[in-house]
Amino acid sequence: MAIERTLSIIKPDATERNLTGQIIARLEAAGLRVIAQKRIWWKKKDAKKFYEVHRGQPYYKDLIVFMTSGPIVVQVLEGEDAIAKNREVMGATNPVDAAAGTIRKDFGVNHQKNSVHGSDSPEAAKKEIALCFKKAEIVG
Ligand code: ADP
Ligand code: MG
């Protein structure tokens, strides 16, 4: 297995409920290292750019409203098999389908307010990291 990087977001439903630290603890316990992190509040144009591939989906408009409704924490995670490992720790998209002990099972509110984002492929990770961080902000 290779050392990979992936883009993680702690979503507005989780920052609102003060769950940032608890979520980071889960990621770290799984062997993922936070090598870059910042708390930001997206404008509509930021969310639209990030979720571009979802444009046209029935949930897209509401997703943009949700992702700009409060602060988020964007992170670069690094570790062995980081992309798949993060998806495993996150759990399935809809919290009702997520496995026991996953972030989305324990903290997710519903299909939309599911507390976290994680890149789903090496290509997506590269693109999403570049969208959210300058090279100099990724400090290791
Ligand atoms: P994931 O975040 O697990 O990669 P997707 O890429 O399919 O899931 O969707 C992106 C985000 O859009 C989800 O995390 C969720 O917030 C929202 N979303 C996806 N499908 C739905 C849906 N059917 N209803 C409401 N929100 C959804
Ligand atoms: Mg996705």
PDB file of C-alpha atoms and ligand atoms in Angstrom:
ATOM      1  CA  MET A   1       0.000   0.000   0.000  1.00  0.00           C
ATOM      2  CA  ALA A   2       1.195   3.463  -0.851  1.00  0.00           C
ATOM      3  CA  ILE A   3       1.241   6.630   1.218  1.00  0.00           C
ATOM      4  CA  GLU A   4      -1.556   8.787  -0.198  1.00  0.00           C
ATOM      5  CA  ARG A   5      -3.108  12.191   0.407  1.00  0.00           C
ATOM      6  CA  THR A   6      -6.824  12.897   0.440  1.00  0.00           C
ATOM      7  CA  LEU A   7      -9.039  15.943   0.912  1.00  0.00           C
ATOM      8  CA  SER A   8     -11.324  15.901   3.938  1.00  0.00           C
ATOM      9  CA  ILE A   9     -14.013  18.400   4.916  1.00  0.00           C
ATOM     10  CA  ILE A  10     -15.785  18.705   8.239  1.00  0.00           C
ATOM     11  CA  LYS A  11     -19.153  20.019   7.066  1.00  0.00           C
ATOM     12  CA  PRO A  12     -21.330  22.843   8.515  1.00  0.00           C
ATOM     13  CA  ASP A  13     -23.644  20.475  10.416  1.00  0.00           C
ATOM     14  CA  ALA A  14     -20.619  19.188  12.357  1.00  0.00           C
ATOM     15  CA  THR A  15     -18.873  22.525  13.016  1.00  0.00           C
ATOM     16  CA  GLU A  16     -22.236  23.883  14.195  1.00  0.00           C
ATOM     17  CA  ARG A  17     -22.517  21.099  16.784  1.00  0.00           C
ATOM     18  CA  ASN A  18     -18.900  21.587  17.945  1.00  0.00           C
ATOM     19  CA  LEU A  19     -17.827  18.135  16.698  1.00  0.00           C
ATOM     20  CA  THR A  20     -14.581  19.166  14.981  1.00  0.00           C
ATOM     21  CA  GLY A  21     -12.281  17.709  17.622  1.00  0.00           C
ATOM     22  CA  GLN A  22     -14.193  14.448  17.935  1.00  0.00           C
ATOM     23  CA  ILE A  23     -14.063  13.945  14.163  1.00  0.00           C
ATOM     24  CA  ILE A  24     -10.343  14.718  13.973  1.00  0.00           C
ATOM     25  CA  ALA A  25      -9.733  12.221  16.797  1.00  0.00           C
ATOM     26  CA  ARG A  26     -11.454   9.488  14.733  1.00  0.00           C
ATOM     27  CA  LEU A  27      -9.279  10.294  11.699  1.00  0.00           C
ATOM     28  CA  GLU A  28      -6.082  10.261  13.747  1.00  0.00           C
ATOM     29  CA  ALA A  29      -7.046   7.031  15.496  1.00  0.00           C
ATOM     30  CA  ALA A  30      -7.342   5.438  12.037  1.00  0.00           C
ATOM     31  CA  GLY A  31      -3.736   6.381  11.271  1.00  0.00           C
ATOM     32  CA  LEU A  32      -4.484   9.430   9.136  1.00  0.00           C
ATOM     33  CA  ARG A  33      -2.322  12.509   9.720  1.00  0.00           C
ATOM     34  CA  VAL A  34      -3.684  16.045   9.328  1.00  0.00           C
ATOM     35  CA  ILE A  35      -0.887  17.676   7.290  1.00  0.00           C
ATOM     36  CA  ALA A  36      -2.870  20.821   6.383  1.00  0.00           C
ATOM     37  CA  GLN A  37      -6.005  22.342   7.901  1.00  0.00           C
ATOM     38  CA  LYS A  38      -8.053  25.531   7.930  1.00  0.00           C
ATOM     39  CA  ARG A  39     -11.501  26.694   9.050  1.00  0.00           C
ATOM     40  CA  ILE A  40     -13.196  28.689   6.298  1.00  0.00           C
ATOM     41  CA  TRP A  41     -16.663  29.780   5.175  1.00  0.00           C
ATOM     42  CA  TRP A  42     -17.340  29.056   1.509  1.00  0.00           C
ATOM     43  CA  LYS A  43     -19.009  31.523  -0.839  1.00  0.00           C
ATOM     44  CA  LYS A  44     -21.489  30.046  -3.322  1.00  0.00           C
ATOM     45  CA  LYS A  45     -18.851  30.128  -6.076  1.00  0.00           C
ATOM     46  CA  ASP A  46     -16.427  28.052  -3.939  1.00  0.00           C
ATOM     47  CA  ALA A  47     -19.000  25.343  -3.231  1.00  0.00           C
ATOM     48  CA  LYS A  48     -20.148  25.283  -6.861  1.00  0.00           C
ATOM     49  CA  LYS A  49     -16.590  24.824  -8.090  1.00  0.00           C
ATOM     50  CA  PHE A  50     -15.928  22.044  -5.584  1.00  0.00           C
ATOM     51  CA  TYR A  51     -19.147  20.137  -6.340  1.00  0.00           C
ATOM     52  CA  GLU A  52     -19.073  20.821 -10.098  1.00  0.00           C
ATOM     53  CA  VAL A  53     -19.411  17.125 -11.014  1.00  0.00           C
ATOM     54  CA  HIS A  54     -22.712  16.977  -9.089  1.00  0.00           C
ATOM     55  CA  ARG A  55     -24.340  19.794 -11.073  1.00  0.00           C
ATOM     56  CA  GLY A  56     -27.707  18.637 -12.401  1.00  0.00           C
ATOM     57  CA  GLN A  57     -28.294  16.142  -9.581  1.00  0.00           C
ATOM     58  CA  PRO A  58     -31.604  16.632  -7.737  1.00  0.00           C
ATOM     59  CA  TYR A  59     -29.757  17.323  -4.454  1.00  0.00           C
ATOM     60  CA  TYR A  60     -27.232  19.780  -5.986  1.00  0.00           C
ATOM     61  CA  LYS A  61     -28.924  23.123  -5.235  1.00  0.00           C
ATOM     62  CA  ASP A  62     -29.642  22.248  -1.613  1.00  0.00           C
ATOM     63  CA  LEU A  63     -26.100  20.884  -1.233  1.00  0.00           C
ATOM     64  CA  ILE A  64     -24.637  24.256  -2.263  1.00  0.00           C
ATOM     65  CA  VAL A  65     -26.953  26.075   0.193  1.00  0.00           C
ATOM     66  CA  PHE A  66     -25.950  23.660   2.973  1.00  0.00           C
ATOM     67  CA  MET A  67     -22.207  23.825   2.305  1.00  0.00           C
ATOM     68  CA  THR A  68     -22.311  27.653   2.463  1.00  0.00           C
ATOM     69  CA  SER A  69     -24.544  27.781   5.561  1.00  0.00           C
ATOM     70  CA  GLY A  70     -21.688  27.852   8.090  1.00  0.00           C
ATOM     71  CA  PRO A  71     -17.974  27.310   8.602  1.00  0.00           C
ATOM     72  CA  ILE A  72     -16.245  24.181   7.366  1.00  0.00           C
ATOM     73  CA  VAL A  73     -12.848  22.696   8.188  1.00  0.00           C
ATOM     74  CA  VAL A  74     -10.852  21.611   5.137  1.00  0.00           C
ATOM     75  CA  GLN A  75      -7.966  19.228   5.663  1.00  0.00           C
ATOM     76  CA  VAL A  76      -5.352  17.288   3.777  1.00  0.00           C
ATOM     77  CA  LEU A  77      -4.989  13.834   5.316  1.00  0.00           C
ATOM     78  CA  GLU A  78      -1.956  11.667   4.688  1.00  0.00           C
ATOM     79  CA  GLY A  79      -1.374   7.997   5.392  1.00  0.00           C
ATOM     80  CA  GLU A  80      -1.236   4.502   3.993  1.00  0.00           C
ATOM     81  CA  ASP A  81      -4.123   3.988   1.607  1.00  0.00           C
ATOM     82  CA  ALA A  82      -5.501   7.314   2.872  1.00  0.00           C
ATOM     83  CA  ILE A  83      -8.265   7.726   0.264  1.00  0.00           C
ATOM     84  CA  ALA A  84      -9.961   4.378   0.958  1.00  0.00           C
ATOM     85  CA  LYS A  85      -9.166   4.489   4.671  1.00  0.00           C
ATOM     86  CA  ASN A  86     -10.843   7.877   5.082  1.00  0.00           C
ATOM     87  CA  ARG A  87     -13.925   6.674   3.159  1.00  0.00           C
ATOM     88  CA  GLU A  88     -14.058   3.667   5.504  1.00  0.00           C
ATOM     89  CA  VAL A  89     -13.851   5.807   8.653  1.00  0.00           C
ATOM     90  CA  MET A  90     -16.487   8.187   7.199  1.00  0.00           C
ATOM     91  CA  GLY A  91     -19.056   5.489   6.387  1.00  0.00           C
ATOM     92  CA  ALA A  92     -21.719   5.413   3.655  1.00  0.00           C
ATOM     93  CA  THR A  93     -23.112   8.685   2.259  1.00  0.00           C
ATOM     94  CA  ASN A  94     -26.503   8.259   3.936  1.00  0.00           C
ATOM     95  CA  PRO A  95     -25.970   7.868   7.700  1.00  0.00           C
ATOM     96  CA  VAL A  96     -28.780   5.298   7.912  1.00  0.00           C
ATOM     97  CA  ASP A  97     -26.737   3.030   5.608  1.00  0.00           C
ATOM     98  CA  ALA A  98     -23.391   3.693   7.347  1.00  0.00           C
ATOM     99  CA  ALA A  99     -21.666   0.932   9.303  1.00  0.00           C
ATOM    100  CA  ALA A 100     -21.576   1.035  13.095  1.00  0.00           C
ATOM    101  CA  GLY A 101     -18.744   3.095  14.512  1.00  0.00           C
ATOM    102  CA  THR A 102     -18.299   5.283  11.448  1.00  0.00           C
ATOM    103  CA  ILE A 103     -18.338   9.097  11.616  1.00  0.00           C
ATOM    104  CA  ARG A 104     -21.505   9.366   9.550  1.00  0.00           C
ATOM    105  CA  LYS A 105     -23.326   6.717  11.580  1.00  0.00           C
ATOM    106  CA  ASP A 106     -22.462   8.397  14.856  1.00  0.00           C
ATOM    107  CA  PHE A 107     -22.663  12.084  13.881  1.00  0.00           C
ATOM    108  CA  GLY A 108     -24.542  12.374  10.565  1.00  0.00           C
ATOM    109  CA  VAL A 109     -27.997  13.992  10.668  1.00  0.00           C
ATOM    110  CA  ASN A 110     -29.375  12.877   7.287  1.00  0.00           C
ATOM    111  CA  HIS A 111     -28.369  12.113   3.676  1.00  0.00           C
ATOM    112  CA  GLN A 112     -27.299  15.749   3.126  1.00  0.00           C
ATOM    113  CA  LYS A 113     -26.014  16.726   6.577  1.00  0.00           C
ATOM    114  CA  ASN A 114     -23.579  13.829   6.812  1.00  0.00           C
ATOM    115  CA  SER A 115     -20.819  15.671   8.673  1.00  0.00           C
ATOM    116  CA  VAL A 116     -17.805  14.888   6.453  1.00  0.00           C
ATOM    117  CA  HIS A 117     -16.478  14.800   2.901  1.00  0.00           C
ATOM    118  CA  GLY A 118     -13.655  12.611   1.594  1.00  0.00           C
ATOM    119  CA  SER A 119     -12.160  12.354  -1.899  1.00  0.00           C
ATOM    120  CA  ASP A 120     -13.244   9.185  -3.704  1.00  0.00           C
ATOM    121  CA  SER A 121     -10.249   8.565  -6.028  1.00  0.00           C
ATOM    122  CA  PRO A 122      -6.608   9.617  -6.501  1.00  0.00           C
ATOM    123  CA  GLU A 123      -7.698  11.930  -9.356  1.00  0.00           C
ATOM    124  CA  ALA A 124     -10.383  13.566  -7.220  1.00  0.00           C
ATOM    125  CA  ALA A 125      -7.976  13.896  -4.276  1.00  0.00           C
ATOM    126  CA  LYS A 126      -5.405  15.699  -6.387  1.00  0.00           C
ATOM    127  CA  LYS A 127      -7.995  18.050  -7.852  1.00  0.00           C
ATOM    128  CA  GLU A 128      -9.746  18.771  -4.541  1.00  0.00           C
ATOM    129  CA  ILE A 129      -6.487  19.368  -2.628  1.00  0.00           C
ATOM    130  CA  ALA A 130      -5.366  21.842  -5.295  1.00  0.00           C
ATOM    131  CA  LEU A 131      -8.755  23.603  -5.111  1.00  0.00           C
ATOM    132  CA  CYS A 132      -8.572  24.057  -1.330  1.00  0.00           C
ATOM    133  CA  PHE A 133      -4.870  24.553  -0.540  1.00  0.00           C
ATOM    134  CA  LYS A 134      -1.843  26.362  -1.862  1.00  0.00           C
ATOM    135  CA  LYS A 135       1.291  24.200  -1.904  1.00  0.00           C
ATOM    136  CA  ALA A 136       2.859  26.296   0.878  1.00  0.00           C
ATOM    137  CA  GLU A 137      -0.123  25.574   3.167  1.00  0.00           C
ATOM    138  CA  ILE A 138       0.572  21.841   3.160  1.00  0.00           C
ATOM    139  CA  VAL A 139       3.198  21.695   5.857  1.00  0.00           C
ATOM    140  CA  GLY A 140       3.394  17.988   6.779  1.00  0.00           C
TER     141      GLY A 140
HETATM  142  P1  ADP B   1     -20.065  11.190  -0.760  1.00  0.00           P
HETATM  143  O1  ADP B   1     -19.975  12.471   0.036  1.00  0.00           O
HETATM  144  O2  ADP B   1     -20.260   9.994   0.109  1.00  0.00           O
HETATM  145  O3  ADP B   1     -18.905  11.022  -1.733  1.00  0.00           O
HETATM  146  P2  ADP B   1     -21.683  11.906  -3.071  1.00  0.00           P
HETATM  147  O4  ADP B   1     -20.403  12.294  -3.734  1.00  0.00           O
HETATM  148  O5  ADP B   1     -22.576  10.965  -3.796  1.00  0.00           O
HETATM  149  O6  ADP B   1     -21.414  11.293  -1.633  1.00  0.00           O
HETATM  150  O7  ADP B   1     -22.532  13.219  -2.778  1.00  0.00           O
HETATM  151  C1  ADP B   1     -21.932  14.413  -2.323  1.00  0.00           C
HETATM  152  C2  ADP B   1     -22.748  14.976  -1.179  1.00  0.00           C
HETATM  153  O8  ADP B   1     -24.028  15.390  -1.688  1.00  0.00           O
HETATM  154  C3  ADP B   1     -23.082  13.988  -0.062  1.00  0.00           C
HETATM  155  O9  ADP B   1     -22.039  13.837   0.868  1.00  0.00           O
HETATM  156  C4  ADP B   1     -24.327  14.608   0.527  1.00  0.00           C
HETATM  157  O10 ADP B   1     -24.009  15.701   1.394  1.00  0.00           O
HETATM  158  C5  ADP B   1     -25.037  15.148  -0.708  1.00  0.00           C
HETATM  159  N1  ADP B   1     -25.976  14.158  -1.250  1.00  0.00           N
HETATM  160  C6  ADP B   1     -25.705  13.129  -2.095  1.00  0.00           C
HETATM  161  N2  ADP B   1     -26.809  12.430  -2.409  1.00  0.00           N
HETATM  162  C7  ADP B   1     -27.834  13.035  -1.758  1.00  0.00           C
HETATM  163  C8  ADP B   1     -29.246  12.795  -1.649  1.00  0.00           C
HETATM  164  N3  ADP B   1     -29.828  11.782  -2.321  1.00  0.00           N
HETATM  165  N4  ADP B   1     -29.972  13.607  -0.869  1.00  0.00           N
HETATM  166  C9  ADP B   1     -29.405  14.644  -0.193  1.00  0.00           C
HETATM  167  N5  ADP B   1     -28.093  14.933  -0.252  1.00  0.00           N
HETATM  168  C10 ADP B   1     -27.304  14.133  -1.003  1.00  0.00           C
HETATM  169 MG    MG B   2     -18.359  12.117  -3.402  1.00  0.00          MG
END
